[in-house]
Short mmCIF file of C-alpha atoms in Angstrom, two decimals:
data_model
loop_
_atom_site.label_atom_id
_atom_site.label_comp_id
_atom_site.label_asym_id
_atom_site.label_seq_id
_atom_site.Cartn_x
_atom_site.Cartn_y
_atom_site.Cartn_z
CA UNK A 1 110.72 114.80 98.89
CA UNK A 2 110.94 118.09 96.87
CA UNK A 3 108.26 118.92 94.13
CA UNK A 4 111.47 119.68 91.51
CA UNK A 5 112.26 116.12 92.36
CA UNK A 6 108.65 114.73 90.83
CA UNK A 7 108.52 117.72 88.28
CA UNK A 8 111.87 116.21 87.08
CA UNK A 9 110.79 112.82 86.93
CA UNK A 10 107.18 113.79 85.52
CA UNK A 11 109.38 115.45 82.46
CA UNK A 12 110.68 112.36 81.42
CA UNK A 13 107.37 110.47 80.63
CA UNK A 14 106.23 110.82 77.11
CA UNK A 15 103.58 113.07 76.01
CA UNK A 16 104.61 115.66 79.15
CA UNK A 17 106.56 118.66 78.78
CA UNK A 18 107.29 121.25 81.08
CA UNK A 19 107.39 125.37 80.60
CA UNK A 20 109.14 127.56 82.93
CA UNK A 21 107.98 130.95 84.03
CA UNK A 22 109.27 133.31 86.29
CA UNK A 23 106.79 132.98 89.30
CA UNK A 24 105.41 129.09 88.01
CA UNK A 25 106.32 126.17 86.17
CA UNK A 26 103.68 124.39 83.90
CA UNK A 27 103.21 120.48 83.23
CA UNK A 28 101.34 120.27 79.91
CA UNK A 29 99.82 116.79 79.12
CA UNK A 30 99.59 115.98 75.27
CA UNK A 31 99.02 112.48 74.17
CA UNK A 32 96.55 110.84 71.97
CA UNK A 33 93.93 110.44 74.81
CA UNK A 34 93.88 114.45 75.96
CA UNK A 35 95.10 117.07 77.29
CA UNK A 36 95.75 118.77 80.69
CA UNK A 37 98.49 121.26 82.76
CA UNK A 38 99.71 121.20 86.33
CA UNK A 39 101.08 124.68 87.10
CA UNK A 40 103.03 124.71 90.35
CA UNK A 41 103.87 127.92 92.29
CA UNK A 42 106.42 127.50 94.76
CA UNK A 43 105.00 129.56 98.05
CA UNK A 44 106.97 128.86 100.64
CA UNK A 45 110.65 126.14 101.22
CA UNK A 46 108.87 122.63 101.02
CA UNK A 47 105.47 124.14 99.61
CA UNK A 48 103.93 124.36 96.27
CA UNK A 49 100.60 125.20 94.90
CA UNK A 50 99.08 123.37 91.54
CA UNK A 51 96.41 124.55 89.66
CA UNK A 52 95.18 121.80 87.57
CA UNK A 53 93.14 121.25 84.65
CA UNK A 54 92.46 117.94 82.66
CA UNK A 55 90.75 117.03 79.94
CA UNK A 56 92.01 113.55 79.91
CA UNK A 57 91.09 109.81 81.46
CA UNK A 58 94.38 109.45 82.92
CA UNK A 59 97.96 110.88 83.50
CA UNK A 60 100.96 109.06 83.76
CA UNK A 61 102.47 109.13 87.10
CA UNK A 62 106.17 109.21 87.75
CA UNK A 63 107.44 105.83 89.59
CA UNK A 64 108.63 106.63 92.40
CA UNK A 65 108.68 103.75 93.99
CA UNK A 66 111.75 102.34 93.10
CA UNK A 67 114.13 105.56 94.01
CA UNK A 68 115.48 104.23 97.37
CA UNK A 69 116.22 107.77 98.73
CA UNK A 70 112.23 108.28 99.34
CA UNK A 71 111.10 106.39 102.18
CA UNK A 72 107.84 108.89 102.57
CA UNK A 73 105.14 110.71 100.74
CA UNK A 74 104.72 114.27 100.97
CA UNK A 75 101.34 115.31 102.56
CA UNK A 76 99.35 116.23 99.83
CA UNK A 77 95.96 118.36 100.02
CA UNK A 78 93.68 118.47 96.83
CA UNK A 79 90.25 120.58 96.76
CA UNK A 80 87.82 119.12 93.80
CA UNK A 81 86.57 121.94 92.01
CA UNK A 82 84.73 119.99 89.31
CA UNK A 83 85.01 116.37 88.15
CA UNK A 84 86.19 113.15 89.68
CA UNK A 85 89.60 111.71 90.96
CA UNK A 86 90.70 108.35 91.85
CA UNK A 87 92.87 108.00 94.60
CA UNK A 88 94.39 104.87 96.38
CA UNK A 89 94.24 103.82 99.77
CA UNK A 90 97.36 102.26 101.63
CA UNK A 91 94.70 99.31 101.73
CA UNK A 92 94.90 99.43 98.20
CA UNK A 93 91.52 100.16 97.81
CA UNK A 94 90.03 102.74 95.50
CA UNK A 95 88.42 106.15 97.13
CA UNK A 96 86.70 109.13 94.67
CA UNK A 97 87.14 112.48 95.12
CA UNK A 98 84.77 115.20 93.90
CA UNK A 99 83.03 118.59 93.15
CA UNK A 100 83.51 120.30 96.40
CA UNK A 101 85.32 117.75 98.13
CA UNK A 102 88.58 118.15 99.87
CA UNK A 103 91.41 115.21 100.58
CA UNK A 104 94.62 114.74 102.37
CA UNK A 105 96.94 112.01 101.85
CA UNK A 106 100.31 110.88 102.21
CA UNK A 107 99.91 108.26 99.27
CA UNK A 108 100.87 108.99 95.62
CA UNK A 109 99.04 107.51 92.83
CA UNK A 110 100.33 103.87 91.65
CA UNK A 111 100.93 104.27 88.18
CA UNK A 112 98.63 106.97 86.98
CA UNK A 113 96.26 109.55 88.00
CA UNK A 114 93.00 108.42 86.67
CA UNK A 115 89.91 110.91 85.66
CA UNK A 116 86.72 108.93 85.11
CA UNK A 117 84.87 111.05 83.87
CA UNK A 118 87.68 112.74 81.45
CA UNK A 119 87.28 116.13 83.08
CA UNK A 120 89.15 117.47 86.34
CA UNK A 121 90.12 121.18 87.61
CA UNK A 122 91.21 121.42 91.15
CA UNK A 123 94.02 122.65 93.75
CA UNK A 124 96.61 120.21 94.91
CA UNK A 125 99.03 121.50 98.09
CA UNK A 126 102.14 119.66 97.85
CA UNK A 127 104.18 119.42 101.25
CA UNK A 128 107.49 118.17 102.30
CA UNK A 129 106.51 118.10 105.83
CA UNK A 130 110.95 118.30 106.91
CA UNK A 131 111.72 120.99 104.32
CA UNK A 132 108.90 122.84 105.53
CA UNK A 133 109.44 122.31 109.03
CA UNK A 134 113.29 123.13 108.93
CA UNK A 135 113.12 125.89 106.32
CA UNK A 136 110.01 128.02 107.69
CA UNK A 137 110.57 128.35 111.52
CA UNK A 138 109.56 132.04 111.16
CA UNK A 139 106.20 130.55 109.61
CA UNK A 140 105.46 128.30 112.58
CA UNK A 141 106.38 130.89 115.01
CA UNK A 142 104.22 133.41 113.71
CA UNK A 143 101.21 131.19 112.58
CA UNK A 144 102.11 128.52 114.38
CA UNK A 145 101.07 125.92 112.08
CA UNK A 146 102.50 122.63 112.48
CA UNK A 147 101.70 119.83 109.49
CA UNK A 148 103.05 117.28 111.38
CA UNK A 149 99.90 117.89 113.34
CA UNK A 150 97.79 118.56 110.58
CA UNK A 151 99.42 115.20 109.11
CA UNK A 152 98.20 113.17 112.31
CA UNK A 153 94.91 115.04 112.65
CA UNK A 154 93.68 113.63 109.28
CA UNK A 155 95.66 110.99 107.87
CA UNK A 156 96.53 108.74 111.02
CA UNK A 157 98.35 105.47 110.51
CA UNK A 158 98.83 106.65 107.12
CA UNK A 159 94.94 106.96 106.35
CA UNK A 160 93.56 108.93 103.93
CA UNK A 161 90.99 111.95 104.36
CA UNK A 162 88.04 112.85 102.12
CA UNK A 163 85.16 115.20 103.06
CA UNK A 164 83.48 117.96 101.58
CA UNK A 165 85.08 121.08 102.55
CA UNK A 166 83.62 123.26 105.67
CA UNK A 167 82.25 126.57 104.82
CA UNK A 168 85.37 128.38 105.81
CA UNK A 169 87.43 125.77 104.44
CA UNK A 170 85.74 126.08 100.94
CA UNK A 171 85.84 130.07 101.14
CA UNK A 172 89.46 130.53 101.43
CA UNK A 173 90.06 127.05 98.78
CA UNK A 174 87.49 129.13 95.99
CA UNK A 175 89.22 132.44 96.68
CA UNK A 176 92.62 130.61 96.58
CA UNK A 177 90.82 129.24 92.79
CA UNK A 178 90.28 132.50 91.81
CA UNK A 179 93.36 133.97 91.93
CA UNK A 180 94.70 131.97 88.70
CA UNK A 181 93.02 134.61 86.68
CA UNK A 182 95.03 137.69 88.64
CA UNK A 183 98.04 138.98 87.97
CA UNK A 184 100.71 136.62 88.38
CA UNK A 185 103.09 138.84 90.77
CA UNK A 186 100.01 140.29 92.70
CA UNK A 187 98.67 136.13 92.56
CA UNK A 188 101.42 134.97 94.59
CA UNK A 189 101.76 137.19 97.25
CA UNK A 190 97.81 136.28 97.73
CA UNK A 191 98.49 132.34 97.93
CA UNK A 192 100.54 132.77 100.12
CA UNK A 193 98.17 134.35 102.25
CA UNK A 194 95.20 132.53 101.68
CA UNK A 195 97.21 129.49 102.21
CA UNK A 196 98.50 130.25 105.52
CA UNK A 197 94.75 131.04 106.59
CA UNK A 198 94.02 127.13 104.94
CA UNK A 199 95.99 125.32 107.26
CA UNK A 200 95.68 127.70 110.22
CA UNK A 201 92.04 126.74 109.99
CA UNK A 202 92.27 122.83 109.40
CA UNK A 203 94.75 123.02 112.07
CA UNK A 204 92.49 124.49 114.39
CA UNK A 205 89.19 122.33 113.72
CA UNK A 206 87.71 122.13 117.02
CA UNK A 207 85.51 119.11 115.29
CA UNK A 208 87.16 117.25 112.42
CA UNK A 209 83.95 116.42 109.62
CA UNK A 210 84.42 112.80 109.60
CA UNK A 211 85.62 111.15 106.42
CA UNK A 212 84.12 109.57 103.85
CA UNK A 213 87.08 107.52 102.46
CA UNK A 214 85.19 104.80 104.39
CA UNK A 215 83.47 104.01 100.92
CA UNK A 216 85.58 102.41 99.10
CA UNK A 217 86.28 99.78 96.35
CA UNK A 218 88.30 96.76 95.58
CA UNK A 219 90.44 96.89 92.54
CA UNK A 220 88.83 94.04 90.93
CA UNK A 221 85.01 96.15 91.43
CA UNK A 222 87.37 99.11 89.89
CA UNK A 223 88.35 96.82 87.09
CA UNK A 224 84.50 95.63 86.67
CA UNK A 225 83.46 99.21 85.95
CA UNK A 226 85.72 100.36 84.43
CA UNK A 227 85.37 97.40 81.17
CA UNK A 228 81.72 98.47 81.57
CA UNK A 229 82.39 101.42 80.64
CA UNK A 230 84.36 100.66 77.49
CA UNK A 231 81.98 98.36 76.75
CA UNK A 232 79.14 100.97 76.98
CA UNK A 233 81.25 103.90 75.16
CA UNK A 234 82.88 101.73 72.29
CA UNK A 235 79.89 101.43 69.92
CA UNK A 236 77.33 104.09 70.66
CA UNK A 237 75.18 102.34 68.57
CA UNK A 238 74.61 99.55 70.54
CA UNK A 239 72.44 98.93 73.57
CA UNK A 240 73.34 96.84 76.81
CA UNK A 241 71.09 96.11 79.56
CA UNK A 242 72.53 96.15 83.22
CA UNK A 243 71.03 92.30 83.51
CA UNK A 244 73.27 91.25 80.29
CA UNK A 245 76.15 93.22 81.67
CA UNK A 246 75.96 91.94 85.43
CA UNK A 247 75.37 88.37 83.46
CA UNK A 248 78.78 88.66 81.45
CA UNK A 249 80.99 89.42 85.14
CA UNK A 250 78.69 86.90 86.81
CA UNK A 251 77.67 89.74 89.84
CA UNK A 252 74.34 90.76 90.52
CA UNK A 253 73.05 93.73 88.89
CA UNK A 254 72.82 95.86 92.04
CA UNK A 255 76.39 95.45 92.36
CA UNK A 256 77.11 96.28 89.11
CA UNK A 257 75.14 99.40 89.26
CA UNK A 258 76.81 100.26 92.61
CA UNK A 259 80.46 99.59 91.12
CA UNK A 260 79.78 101.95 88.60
CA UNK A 261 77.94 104.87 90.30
CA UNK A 262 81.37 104.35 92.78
CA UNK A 263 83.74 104.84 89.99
CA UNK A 264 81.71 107.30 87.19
CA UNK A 265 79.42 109.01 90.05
CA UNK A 266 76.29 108.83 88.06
CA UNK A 267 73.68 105.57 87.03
CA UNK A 268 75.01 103.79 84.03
CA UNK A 269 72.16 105.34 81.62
CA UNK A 270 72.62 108.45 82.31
CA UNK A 271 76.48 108.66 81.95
CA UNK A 272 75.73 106.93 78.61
CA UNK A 273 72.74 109.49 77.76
CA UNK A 274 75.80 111.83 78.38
CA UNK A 275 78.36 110.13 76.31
CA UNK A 276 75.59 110.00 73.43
CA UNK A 277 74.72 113.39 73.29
CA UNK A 278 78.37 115.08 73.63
CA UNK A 279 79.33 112.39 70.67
CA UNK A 280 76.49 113.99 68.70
CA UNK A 281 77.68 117.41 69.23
CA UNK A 282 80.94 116.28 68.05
CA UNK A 283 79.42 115.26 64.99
CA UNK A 284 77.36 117.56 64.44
CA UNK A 285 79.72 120.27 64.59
CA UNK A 286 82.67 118.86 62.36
CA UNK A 287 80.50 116.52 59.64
CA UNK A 288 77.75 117.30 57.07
CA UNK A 289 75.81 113.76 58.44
CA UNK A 290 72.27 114.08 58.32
CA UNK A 291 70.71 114.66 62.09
CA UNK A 292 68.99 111.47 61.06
CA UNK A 293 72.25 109.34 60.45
CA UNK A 294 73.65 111.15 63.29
CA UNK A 295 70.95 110.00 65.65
CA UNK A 296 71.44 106.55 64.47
CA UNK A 297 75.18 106.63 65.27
CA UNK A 298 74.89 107.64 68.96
CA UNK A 299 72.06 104.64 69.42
CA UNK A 300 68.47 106.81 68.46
CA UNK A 301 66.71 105.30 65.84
CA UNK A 302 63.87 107.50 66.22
CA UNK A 303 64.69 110.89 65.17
CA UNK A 304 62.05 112.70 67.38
CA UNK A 305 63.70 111.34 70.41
CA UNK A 306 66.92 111.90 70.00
CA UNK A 307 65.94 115.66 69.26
CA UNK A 308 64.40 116.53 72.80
CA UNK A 309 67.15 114.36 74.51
CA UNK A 310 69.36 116.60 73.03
CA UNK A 311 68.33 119.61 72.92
CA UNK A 312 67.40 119.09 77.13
CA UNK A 313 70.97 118.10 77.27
CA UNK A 314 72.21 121.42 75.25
CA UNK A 315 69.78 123.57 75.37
CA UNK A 316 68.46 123.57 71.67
CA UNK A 317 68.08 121.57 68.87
CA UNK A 318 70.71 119.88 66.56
CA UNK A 319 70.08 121.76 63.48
CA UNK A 320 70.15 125.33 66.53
CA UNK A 321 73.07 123.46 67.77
CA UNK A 322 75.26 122.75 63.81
CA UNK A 323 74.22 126.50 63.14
CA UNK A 324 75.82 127.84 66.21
CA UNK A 325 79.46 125.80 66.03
CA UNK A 326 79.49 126.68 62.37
CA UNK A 327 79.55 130.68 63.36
CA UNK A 328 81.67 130.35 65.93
CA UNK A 329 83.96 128.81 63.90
#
């Protein structure tokens, strides 16, 4: 499977558009719900490079289940820099991916590519494992790297990998980060580098880390959390104890909790303590409400609290906080 083939299809969903440059082509997400890009750079025959950012709880995926003339996935490598990504197991089971973490897979995302905590910037290595093979023999002769073996190494009987990256793995993945910023023709030439050094290393493991993918959850524990969350998030105003909560999906609370911390990667207060105070920045920064009234709307009805929660989450106080976005702006 090619990566024009899916940047082809991913062009057709609403709300995604695609720009062309001469080294890169850009997917740029713009719906109601967020924003986000996927820039691919195509390093070698059967290898691309994505730099992605996301501001966003989802992005559509492109089905391609139904075209008949793919019978397998590419083997895809992604390297969290920050946030959280869902990805599904053949099991059909739900795995999390995070800051510092690294995966490899052969699976593509069901329907969507889901973000739960609305924020994701990573790398994602996108290989047809024949192109690459049949296209690149000076590649394999030179470096000899092999991702049929890499393939087998971490993603047996179709398996998915997660760990967080070795210290030489996560070198070479930052420095590969850090070339988005370069120059775009000197950029390339260095991916390409810094790329063959990536899998020449994973290839050569002498001691695979051993995955976490073990930890996993069921879509219906997926589903539980995730109408938690909306729940939680849809009037800030209002307050929901875990007992009431585990109550209303008859589970215990400990498994609500855990559900939760699986999908959103932090306690259910203090994601909400998060969702509060970046809600009250909002505010603050494009109304004239009264910290007061604002306080009130995020679930503080006593002002005094609601000041030192946010100004430990920001850094200052609200009125510090108005004064600053008002310059700025």
């Amino acid at each position: 499977m090619k990566i024009n083939d899916v940047i082809q299809k991913c062009i057709k969903i609403p709300g995604i558009s695609i720009k062309q440059a001469e080294y890169s082509m850009e997917l740029i997400l713009n719906t109601k719900e967020g924003k986000g890009s996927m820039t691919f750079f195509s390093l070698f025959p059967g290898l691309s490079l994505a730099y992605i950012f996301i501001n966003s709880p989802t992005w559509t995926a492109p089905d391609l289940r139904s075209d008949s003339s793919i019978t397998k996935g590419p083997l895809l490598l992604n390297y969290c820099v920050t946030g959280r990504c869902e990805m599904i197991l053949n099991s059909k089971n739900f795995v999390y991916i995070k800051d510092r973490e690294l995966s490899l897979t052969e699976c593509f995302a069901q329907k969507e590519y889901v973000y739960p905590r609305r924020i994701y910037e990573g790398l994602e290595f996108f290989i047809d494992i024949d192109t690459f093979t049949l296209e690149n023999t000076w590649v394999q002769n030179e470096f000899s790297i092999d991702f049929r073996k890499i393939s087998e190494m971490f993603c047996p009987h179709g398996s998915t990998y997660i760990s967080t990256a070795a210290h030489e793995t996560e070198e070479i993945l930052k420095k590969l980060w850090e070339l988005y910023d370069f120059p775009v023709s000197f950029a390339v030439i260095q991916m390409k580098i810094y790329t063959l050094a990536l899998f020449s290393v994973l290839q050569n493991l002498e001691a695979i880390p051993k995955s976490q993918a073990c930890t996993f959850f069921t879509e219906s524990q997926v589903n539980i959390a995730k109408k938690v969350e909306n729940i939680i998030t849809s009037d800030l105003r209002q307050h929901h104890p875990a007992w009431e909560l585990a109550e209303y999906f008859s589970i215990s609370e400990t498994s609500l909790k855990n559900y939760f911390r699986g999908v959103y990667g932090q306690n259910i207060s203090v994601y909400l303590r998060e969702m509060r105070m970046n809600k009250a920045g909002e505010l603050l920064a494009s109304t004239r409400l009264s910290v007061a009234e604002i306080a009130a709307q995020v679930g503080y009805l006593n002002q005094s609290k609601f000041a030192s929660v946010f100004k430990k989450h920001f850094g200052v106080s609200p009125l510090e906080y108005r004064r600053t976005r008002h310059l700025d702006s």
